[in-house]
Short mmCIF file of C-alpha atoms and ligand atoms in Angstrom, two decimals:
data_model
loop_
_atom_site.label_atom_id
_atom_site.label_comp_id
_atom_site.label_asym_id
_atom_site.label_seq_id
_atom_site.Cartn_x
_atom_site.Cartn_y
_atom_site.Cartn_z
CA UNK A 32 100.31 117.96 134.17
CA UNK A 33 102.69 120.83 132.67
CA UNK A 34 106.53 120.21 132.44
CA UNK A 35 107.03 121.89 135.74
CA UNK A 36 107.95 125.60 134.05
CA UNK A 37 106.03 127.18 130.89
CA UNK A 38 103.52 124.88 129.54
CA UNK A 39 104.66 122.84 126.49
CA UNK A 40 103.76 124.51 123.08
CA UNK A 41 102.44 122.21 120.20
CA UNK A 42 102.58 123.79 116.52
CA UNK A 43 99.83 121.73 114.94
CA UNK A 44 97.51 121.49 111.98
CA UNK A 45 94.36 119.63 112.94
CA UNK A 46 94.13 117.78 109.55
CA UNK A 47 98.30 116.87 109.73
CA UNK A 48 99.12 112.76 110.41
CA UNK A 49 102.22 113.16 112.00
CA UNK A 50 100.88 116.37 114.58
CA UNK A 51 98.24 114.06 115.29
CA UNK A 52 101.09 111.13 116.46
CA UNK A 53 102.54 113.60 118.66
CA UNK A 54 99.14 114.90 119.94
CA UNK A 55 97.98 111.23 121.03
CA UNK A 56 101.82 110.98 122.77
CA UNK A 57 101.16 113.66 124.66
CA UNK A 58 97.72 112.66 125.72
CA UNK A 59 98.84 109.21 126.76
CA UNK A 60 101.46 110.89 128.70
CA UNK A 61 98.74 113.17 130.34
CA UNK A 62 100.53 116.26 129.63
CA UNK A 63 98.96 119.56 129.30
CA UNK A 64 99.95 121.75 126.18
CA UNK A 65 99.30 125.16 124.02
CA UNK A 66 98.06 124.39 120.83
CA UNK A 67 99.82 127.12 118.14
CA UNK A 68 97.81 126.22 114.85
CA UNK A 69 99.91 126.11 111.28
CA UNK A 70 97.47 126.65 108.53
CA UNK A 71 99.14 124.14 105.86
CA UNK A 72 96.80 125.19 103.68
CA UNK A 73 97.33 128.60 103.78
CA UNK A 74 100.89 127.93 103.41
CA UNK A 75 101.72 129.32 106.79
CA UNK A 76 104.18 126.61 107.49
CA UNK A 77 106.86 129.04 104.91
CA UNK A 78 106.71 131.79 107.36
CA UNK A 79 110.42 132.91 108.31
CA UNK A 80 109.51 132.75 111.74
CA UNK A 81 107.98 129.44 111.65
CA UNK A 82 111.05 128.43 109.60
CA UNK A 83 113.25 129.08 112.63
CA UNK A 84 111.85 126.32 114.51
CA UNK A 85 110.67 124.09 111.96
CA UNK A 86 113.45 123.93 109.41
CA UNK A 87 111.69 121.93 106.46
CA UNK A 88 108.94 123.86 107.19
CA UNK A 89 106.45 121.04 108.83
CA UNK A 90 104.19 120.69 111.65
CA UNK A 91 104.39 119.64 113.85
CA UNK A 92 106.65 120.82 116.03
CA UNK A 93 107.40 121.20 119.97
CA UNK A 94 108.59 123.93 122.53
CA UNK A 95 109.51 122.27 125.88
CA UNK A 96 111.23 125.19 127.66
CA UNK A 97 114.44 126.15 125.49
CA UNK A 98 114.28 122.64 123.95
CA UNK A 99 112.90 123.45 120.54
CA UNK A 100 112.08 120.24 118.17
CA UNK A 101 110.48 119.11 114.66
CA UNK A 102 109.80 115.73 113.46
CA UNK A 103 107.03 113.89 114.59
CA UNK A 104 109.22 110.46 115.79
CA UNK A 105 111.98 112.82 116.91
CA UNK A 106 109.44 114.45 119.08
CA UNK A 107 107.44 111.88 120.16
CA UNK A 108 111.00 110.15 121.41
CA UNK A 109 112.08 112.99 123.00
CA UNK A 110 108.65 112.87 125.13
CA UNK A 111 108.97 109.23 125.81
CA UNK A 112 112.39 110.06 127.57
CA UNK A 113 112.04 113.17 129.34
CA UNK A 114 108.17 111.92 130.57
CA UNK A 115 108.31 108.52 131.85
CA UNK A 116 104.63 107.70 132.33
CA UNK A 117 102.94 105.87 130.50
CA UNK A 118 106.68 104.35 128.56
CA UNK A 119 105.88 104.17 124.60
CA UNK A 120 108.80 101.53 124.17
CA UNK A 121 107.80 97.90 125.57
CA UNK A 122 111.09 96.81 127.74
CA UNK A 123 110.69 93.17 125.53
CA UNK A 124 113.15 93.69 123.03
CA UNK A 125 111.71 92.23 120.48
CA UNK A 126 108.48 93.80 121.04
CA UNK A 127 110.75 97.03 120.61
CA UNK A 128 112.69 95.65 117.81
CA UNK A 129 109.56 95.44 116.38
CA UNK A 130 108.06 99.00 117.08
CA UNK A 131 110.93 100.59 115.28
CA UNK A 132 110.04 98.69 112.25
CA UNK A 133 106.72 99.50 112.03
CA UNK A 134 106.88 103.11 113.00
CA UNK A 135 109.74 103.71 110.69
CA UNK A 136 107.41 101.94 107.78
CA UNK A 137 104.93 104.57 108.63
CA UNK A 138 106.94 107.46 109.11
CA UNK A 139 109.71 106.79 106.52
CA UNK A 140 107.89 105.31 103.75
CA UNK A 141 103.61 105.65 104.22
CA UNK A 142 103.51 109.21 105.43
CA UNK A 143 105.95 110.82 102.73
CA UNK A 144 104.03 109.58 99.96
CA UNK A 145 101.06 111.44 101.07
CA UNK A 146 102.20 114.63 101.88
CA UNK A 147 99.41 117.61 100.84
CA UNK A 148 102.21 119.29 98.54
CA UNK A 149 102.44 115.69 96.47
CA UNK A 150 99.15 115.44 96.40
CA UNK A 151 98.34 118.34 95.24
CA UNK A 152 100.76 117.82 92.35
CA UNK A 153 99.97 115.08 90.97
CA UNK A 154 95.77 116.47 91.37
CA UNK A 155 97.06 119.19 89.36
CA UNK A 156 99.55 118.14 87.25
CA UNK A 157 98.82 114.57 86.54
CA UNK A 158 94.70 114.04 87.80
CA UNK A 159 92.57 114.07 90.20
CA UNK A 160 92.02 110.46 89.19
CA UNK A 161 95.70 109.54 89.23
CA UNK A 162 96.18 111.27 92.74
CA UNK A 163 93.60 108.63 94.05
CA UNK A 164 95.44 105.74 92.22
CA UNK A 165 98.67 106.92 93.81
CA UNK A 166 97.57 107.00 97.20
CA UNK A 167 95.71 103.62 97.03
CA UNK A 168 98.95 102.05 95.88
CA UNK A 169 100.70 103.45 98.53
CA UNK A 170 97.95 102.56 101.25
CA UNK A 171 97.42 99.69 100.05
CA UNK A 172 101.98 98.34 100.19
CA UNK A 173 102.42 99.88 103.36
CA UNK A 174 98.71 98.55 105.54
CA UNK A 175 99.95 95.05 103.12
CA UNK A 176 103.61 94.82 105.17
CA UNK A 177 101.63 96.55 108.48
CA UNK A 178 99.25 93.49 108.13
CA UNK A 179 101.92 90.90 107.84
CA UNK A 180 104.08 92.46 110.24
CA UNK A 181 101.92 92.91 113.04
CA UNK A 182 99.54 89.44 113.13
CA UNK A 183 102.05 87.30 115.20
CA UNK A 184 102.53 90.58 117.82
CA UNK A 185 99.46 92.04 118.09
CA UNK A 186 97.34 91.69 121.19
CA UNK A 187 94.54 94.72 121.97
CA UNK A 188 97.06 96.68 120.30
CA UNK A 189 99.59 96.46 117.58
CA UNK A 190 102.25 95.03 119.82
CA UNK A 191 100.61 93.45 122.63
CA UNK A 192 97.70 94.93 125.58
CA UNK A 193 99.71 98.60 125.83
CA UNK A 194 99.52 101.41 123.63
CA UNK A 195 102.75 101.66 122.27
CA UNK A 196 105.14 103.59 119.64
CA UNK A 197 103.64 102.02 116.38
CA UNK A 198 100.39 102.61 117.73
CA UNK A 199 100.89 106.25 118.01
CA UNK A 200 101.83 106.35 114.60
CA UNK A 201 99.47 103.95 112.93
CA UNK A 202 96.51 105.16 114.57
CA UNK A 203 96.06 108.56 112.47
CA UNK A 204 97.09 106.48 109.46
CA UNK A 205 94.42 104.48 109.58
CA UNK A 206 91.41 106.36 111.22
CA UNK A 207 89.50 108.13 109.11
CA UNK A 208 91.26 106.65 105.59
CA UNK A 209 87.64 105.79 103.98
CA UNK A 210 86.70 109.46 104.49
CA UNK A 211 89.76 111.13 103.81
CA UNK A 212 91.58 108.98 100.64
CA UNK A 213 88.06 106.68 100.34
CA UNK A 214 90.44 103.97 100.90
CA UNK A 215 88.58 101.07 102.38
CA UNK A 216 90.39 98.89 104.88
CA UNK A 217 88.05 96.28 105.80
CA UNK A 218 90.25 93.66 103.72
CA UNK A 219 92.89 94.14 106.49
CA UNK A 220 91.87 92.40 109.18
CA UNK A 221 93.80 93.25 111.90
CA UNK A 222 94.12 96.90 110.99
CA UNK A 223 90.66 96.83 110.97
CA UNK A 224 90.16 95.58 114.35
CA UNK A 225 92.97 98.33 115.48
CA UNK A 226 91.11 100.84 114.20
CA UNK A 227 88.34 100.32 115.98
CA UNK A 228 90.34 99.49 119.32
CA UNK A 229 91.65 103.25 119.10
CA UNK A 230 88.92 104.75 118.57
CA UNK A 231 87.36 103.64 122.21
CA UNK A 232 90.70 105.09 123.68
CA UNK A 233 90.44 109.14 124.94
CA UNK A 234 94.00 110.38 124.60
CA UNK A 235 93.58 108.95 120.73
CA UNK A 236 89.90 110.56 120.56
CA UNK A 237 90.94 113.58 121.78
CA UNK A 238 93.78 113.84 119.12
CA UNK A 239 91.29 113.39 116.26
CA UNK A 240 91.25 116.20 113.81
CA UNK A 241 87.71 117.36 114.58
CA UNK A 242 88.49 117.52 118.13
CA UNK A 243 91.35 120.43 117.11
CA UNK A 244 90.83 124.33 117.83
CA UNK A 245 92.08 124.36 114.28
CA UNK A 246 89.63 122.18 113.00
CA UNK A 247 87.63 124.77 110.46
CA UNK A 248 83.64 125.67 111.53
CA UNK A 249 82.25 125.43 108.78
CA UNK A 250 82.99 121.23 108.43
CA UNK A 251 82.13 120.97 111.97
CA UNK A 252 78.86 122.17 111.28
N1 LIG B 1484 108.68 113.83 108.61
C1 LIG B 1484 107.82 114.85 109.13
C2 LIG B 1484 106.69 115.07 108.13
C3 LIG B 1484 105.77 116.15 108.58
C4 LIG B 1484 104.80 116.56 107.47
O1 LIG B 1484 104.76 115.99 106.37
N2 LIG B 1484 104.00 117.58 107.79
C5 LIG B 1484 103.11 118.11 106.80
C6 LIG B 1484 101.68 118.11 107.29
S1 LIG B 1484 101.12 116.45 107.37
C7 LIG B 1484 103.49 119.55 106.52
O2 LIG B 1484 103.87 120.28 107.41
N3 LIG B 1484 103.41 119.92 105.25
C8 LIG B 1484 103.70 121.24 104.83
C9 LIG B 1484 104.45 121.25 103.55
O3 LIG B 1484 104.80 120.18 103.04
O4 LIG B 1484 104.68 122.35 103.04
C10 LIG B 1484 107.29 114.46 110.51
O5 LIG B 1484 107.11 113.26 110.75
O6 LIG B 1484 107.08 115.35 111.34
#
Protein backbone atom coordinates (compact mmCIF):
# COMPACT_ATOMS: atom_id res chain seq x y z
CA UNK A 1 0.00 0.00 0.00
CA UNK A 2 1.53 3.62 -0.83
CA UNK A 3 0.03 6.77 0.89
CA UNK A 4 -2.23 7.34 -2.04
CA UNK A 5 0.35 10.07 -3.88
CA UNK A 6 4.35 9.65 -4.05
CA UNK A 7 5.47 6.68 -2.22
CA UNK A 8 6.75 7.36 1.34
CA UNK A 9 10.62 7.91 1.52
CA UNK A 10 12.57 6.28 4.48
CA UNK A 11 16.23 7.77 5.18
CA UNK A 12 17.73 4.73 6.86
CA UNK A 13 20.97 3.12 7.93
CA UNK A 14 20.59 -0.64 8.02
CA UNK A 15 22.75 -1.02 11.21
CA UNK A 16 20.67 2.22 13.04
CA UNK A 17 18.13 1.04 16.23
CA UNK A 18 15.81 3.65 15.97
CA UNK A 19 15.47 3.39 11.66
CA UNK A 20 14.91 -0.07 12.38
CA UNK A 21 11.68 0.96 14.95
CA UNK A 22 10.31 2.91 12.23
CA UNK A 23 11.05 0.24 9.54
CA UNK A 24 9.07 -2.58 11.59
CA UNK A 25 6.09 0.37 11.99
CA UNK A 26 5.85 0.61 8.66
CA UNK A 27 5.85 -3.04 7.92
CA UNK A 28 3.16 -3.75 10.46
CA UNK A 29 1.25 -1.06 8.87
CA UNK A 30 1.82 -2.77 5.39
CA UNK A 31 3.00 0.28 3.80
CA UNK A 32 5.21 0.39 0.87
CA UNK A 33 8.33 2.79 1.02
CA UNK A 34 11.76 4.09 -0.78
CA UNK A 35 14.58 3.25 1.15
CA UNK A 36 17.27 6.48 0.86
CA UNK A 37 20.39 4.93 2.72
CA UNK A 38 22.54 7.38 5.28
CA UNK A 39 25.96 5.97 5.58
CA UNK A 40 26.54 6.84 9.47
CA UNK A 41 29.66 5.63 9.08
CA UNK A 42 30.77 7.56 6.45
CA UNK A 43 29.47 10.48 8.20
CA UNK A 44 26.91 11.19 5.56
CA UNK A 45 24.30 12.06 8.08
CA UNK A 46 26.44 15.95 8.25
CA UNK A 47 25.57 16.56 4.72
CA UNK A 48 23.85 20.14 4.39
CA UNK A 49 21.27 18.64 2.47
CA UNK A 50 20.57 15.88 4.74
CA UNK A 51 20.71 18.52 7.49
CA UNK A 52 17.63 20.18 6.02
CA UNK A 53 15.46 17.41 6.86
CA UNK A 54 17.12 15.86 9.64
CA UNK A 55 18.14 18.71 11.90
CA UNK A 56 20.45 16.83 14.53
CA UNK A 57 21.65 15.11 11.82
CA UNK A 58 20.07 11.39 12.51
CA UNK A 59 18.42 8.72 10.67
CA UNK A 60 16.08 8.04 10.42
CA UNK A 61 13.91 10.15 8.99
CA UNK A 62 10.50 10.26 6.85
CA UNK A 63 9.03 12.02 3.65
CA UNK A 64 5.22 11.50 3.52
CA UNK A 65 4.28 13.96 0.74
CA UNK A 66 5.28 17.61 2.02
CA UNK A 67 5.20 16.22 5.60
CA UNK A 68 8.88 15.98 6.33
CA UNK A 69 9.86 14.30 9.90
CA UNK A 70 12.91 13.04 12.18
CA UNK A 71 12.80 11.18 15.32
CA UNK A 72 12.14 7.74 15.41
CA UNK A 73 8.93 7.95 18.18
CA UNK A 74 7.92 11.21 16.49
CA UNK A 75 7.73 9.28 13.32
CA UNK A 76 6.53 6.20 14.25
CA UNK A 77 3.45 8.36 16.01
CA UNK A 78 2.88 10.26 13.21
CA UNK A 79 2.34 6.78 11.21
CA UNK A 80 0.17 5.36 13.86
CA UNK A 81 -2.24 8.42 13.27
CA UNK A 82 -2.31 9.14 9.75
CA UNK A 83 -2.40 4.96 8.99
CA UNK A 84 -4.90 3.37 11.10
CA UNK A 85 -4.26 -0.32 10.44
CA UNK A 86 -2.85 -2.27 12.38
CA UNK A 87 -3.25 0.71 15.69
CA UNK A 88 0.27 0.66 17.67
CA UNK A 89 -1.53 2.16 20.85
CA UNK A 90 -3.81 -0.55 22.76
CA UNK A 91 -7.29 1.47 23.44
CA UNK A 92 -6.77 -0.05 27.41
CA UNK A 93 -5.40 2.80 29.00
CA UNK A 94 -3.33 1.36 31.09
CA UNK A 95 -1.95 -0.91 28.61
CA UNK A 96 -1.12 2.58 26.89
CA UNK A 97 -0.08 4.20 30.02
CA UNK A 98 2.20 1.61 30.03
CA UNK A 99 3.62 1.71 26.38
CA UNK A 100 4.69 5.26 26.86
CA UNK A 101 6.78 4.21 29.71
CA UNK A 102 8.53 1.68 28.22
CA UNK A 103 9.13 3.21 24.86
CA UNK A 104 10.24 6.41 26.41
CA UNK A 105 12.81 4.12 28.67
CA UNK A 106 14.10 2.93 25.40
CA UNK A 107 14.13 5.86 23.41
CA UNK A 108 14.98 8.49 26.10
CA UNK A 109 17.36 6.75 28.21
CA UNK A 110 18.71 3.04 26.46
CA UNK A 111 19.19 4.27 22.94
CA UNK A 112 21.18 7.62 23.76
CA UNK A 113 23.70 5.89 25.64
CA UNK A 114 24.65 3.88 22.72
CA UNK A 115 24.85 6.12 20.06
CA UNK A 116 27.97 5.15 17.40
CA UNK A 117 29.52 8.78 18.06
CA UNK A 118 29.69 7.79 22.10
CA UNK A 119 30.88 4.79 21.39
CA UNK A 120 33.33 5.56 19.43
CA UNK A 121 34.62 7.99 22.06
CA UNK A 122 34.95 6.35 24.74
CA UNK A 123 36.75 3.18 22.21
CA UNK A 124 39.05 5.87 21.44
CA UNK A 125 39.46 7.99 24.11
CA UNK A 126 38.87 5.93 27.13
CA UNK A 127 39.14 1.84 25.71
CA UNK A 128 37.95 -0.47 23.83
CA UNK A 129 37.53 -2.33 27.09
CA UNK A 130 35.75 0.50 28.87
CA UNK A 131 33.34 1.03 25.79
CA UNK A 132 32.14 -2.63 26.48
CA UNK A 133 31.80 -1.93 30.29
CA UNK A 134 29.75 1.14 29.44
CA UNK A 135 27.37 -0.41 27.29
CA UNK A 136 26.83 -3.49 29.57
CA UNK A 137 25.94 -1.11 32.36
CA UNK A 138 23.65 0.55 30.35
CA UNK A 139 22.05 -2.75 28.86
CA UNK A 140 22.08 -4.25 31.64
CA UNK A 141 19.71 -0.84 33.96
CA UNK A 142 17.52 -0.36 31.20
CA UNK A 143 16.56 -4.61 30.06
CA UNK A 144 16.68 -4.60 34.49
CA UNK A 145 13.51 -1.85 34.66
CA UNK A 146 12.20 -3.45 30.98
CA UNK A 147 12.14 -6.82 32.93
CA UNK A 148 10.32 -5.53 35.93
CA UNK A 149 8.15 -3.39 34.05
CA UNK A 150 6.81 -5.61 31.60
CA UNK A 151 6.21 -9.24 33.66
CA UNK A 152 2.67 -8.33 35.03
CA UNK A 153 1.65 -6.96 31.16
CA UNK A 154 3.17 -9.09 28.96
CA UNK A 155 1.23 -11.68 27.02
CA UNK A 156 2.86 -12.97 23.37
CA UNK A 157 4.11 -9.59 23.39
CA UNK A 158 5.34 -6.96 25.72
CA UNK A 159 1.90 -5.64 26.46
CA UNK A 160 -0.47 -8.29 25.80
CA UNK A 161 -1.25 -10.75 22.22
CA UNK A 162 -0.71 -7.42 19.72
CA UNK A 163 2.34 -5.97 18.56
CA UNK A 164 2.37 -2.76 20.00
CA UNK A 165 4.45 0.67 20.52
CA UNK A 166 7.09 -0.74 23.04
CA UNK A 167 7.42 -3.60 20.93
CA UNK A 168 8.48 -1.62 18.00
CA UNK A 169 11.01 -0.13 19.97
CA UNK A 170 12.31 -2.95 22.09
CA UNK A 171 12.54 -5.33 19.42
CA UNK A 172 15.85 -3.86 17.64
CA UNK A 173 17.12 -3.31 21.18
CA UNK A 174 17.21 -6.56 21.96
CA UNK A 175 17.73 -8.69 18.72
CA UNK A 176 20.92 -9.22 17.86
CA UNK A 177 22.59 -7.67 21.39
CA UNK A 178 24.94 -10.94 21.87
CA UNK A 179 26.36 -10.26 18.38
CA UNK A 180 26.46 -6.71 18.28
CA UNK A 181 27.54 -5.47 22.19
CA UNK A 182 28.18 -9.52 23.18
CA UNK A 183 25.71 -8.70 25.75
CA UNK A 184 24.00 -11.87 26.77
CA UNK A 185 20.36 -11.68 27.73
CA UNK A 186 19.40 -15.05 28.68
CA UNK A 187 19.24 -13.86 32.51
CA UNK A 188 16.14 -11.84 31.43
CA UNK A 189 13.58 -13.99 31.14
CA UNK A 190 10.93 -12.41 29.58
CA UNK A 191 13.06 -10.38 27.22
CA UNK A 192 14.34 -13.46 26.29
CA UNK A 193 11.20 -15.05 25.39
CA UNK A 194 10.33 -11.60 23.40
CA UNK A 195 13.11 -11.91 21.52
CA UNK A 196 12.45 -14.90 20.21
CA UNK A 197 8.58 -14.11 19.71
CA UNK A 198 9.81 -11.28 17.18
CA UNK A 199 11.88 -12.94 15.47
CA UNK A 200 8.98 -15.46 14.01
CA UNK A 201 7.10 -12.15 13.05
CA UNK A 202 7.79 -10.85 9.06
CA UNK A 203 7.25 -7.11 9.27
CA UNK A 204 10.05 -7.40 12.31
CA UNK A 205 12.22 -9.91 10.05
CA UNK A 206 12.04 -7.91 7.28
CA UNK A 207 13.30 -4.80 9.28
CA UNK A 208 16.44 -6.66 10.42
CA UNK A 209 19.64 -5.03 9.43
CA UNK A 210 20.79 -7.78 7.07
CA UNK A 211 17.61 -7.68 5.32
CA UNK A 212 18.56 -3.71 4.34
CA UNK A 213 19.76 -2.60 0.68
CA UNK A 214 22.26 -0.84 2.86
CA UNK A 215 23.35 -3.71 4.58
CA UNK A 216 27.27 -3.88 3.25
CA UNK A 217 28.23 -7.20 0.82
CA UNK A 218 30.95 -8.03 2.04
CA UNK A 219 29.25 -9.14 5.81
CA UNK A 220 26.52 -10.66 3.93
CA UNK A 221 28.80 -12.89 2.38
N1 LIG B 1 16.49 10.26 19.06
C1 LIG B 1 16.79 9.85 17.73
C2 LIG B 1 18.14 9.13 17.74
C3 LIG B 1 18.55 8.71 16.37
C4 LIG B 1 20.00 8.24 16.34
O1 LIG B 1 20.70 8.15 17.36
N2 LIG B 1 20.45 7.91 15.12
C5 LIG B 1 21.83 7.54 14.96
C6 LIG B 1 21.95 6.19 14.30
S1 LIG B 1 21.41 4.96 15.42
C7 LIG B 1 22.49 8.56 14.05
O2 LIG B 1 21.91 9.04 13.12
N3 LIG B 1 23.74 8.88 14.40
C8 LIG B 1 24.51 9.78 13.64
C9 LIG B 1 25.31 10.68 14.52
O3 LIG B 1 25.16 10.62 15.75
O4 LIG B 1 26.09 11.46 13.97
C10 LIG B 1 15.69 8.96 17.16
O5 LIG B 1 15.06 8.23 17.95
O6 LIG B 1 15.43 9.01 15.95
Amino acid sequence: MTNGEKKLQLYSCFISHPSFSVRIALNLKGLDYECKSINVFKGEQSHPEFLKISPMGFVPALLDGDMVLAESSAIILYLDDKYPQHPLLPHDLKKRAINYQAANIISSTIQPTLRIPILAYIRDNVGPDERITWVHKHLGKGFTALEILLKDHAGKYATGDEICLVDVLLAPQIIGTLERYNYDISNYPLLSRLSESYKQVPAIRNALPENQPDFPKEVKG
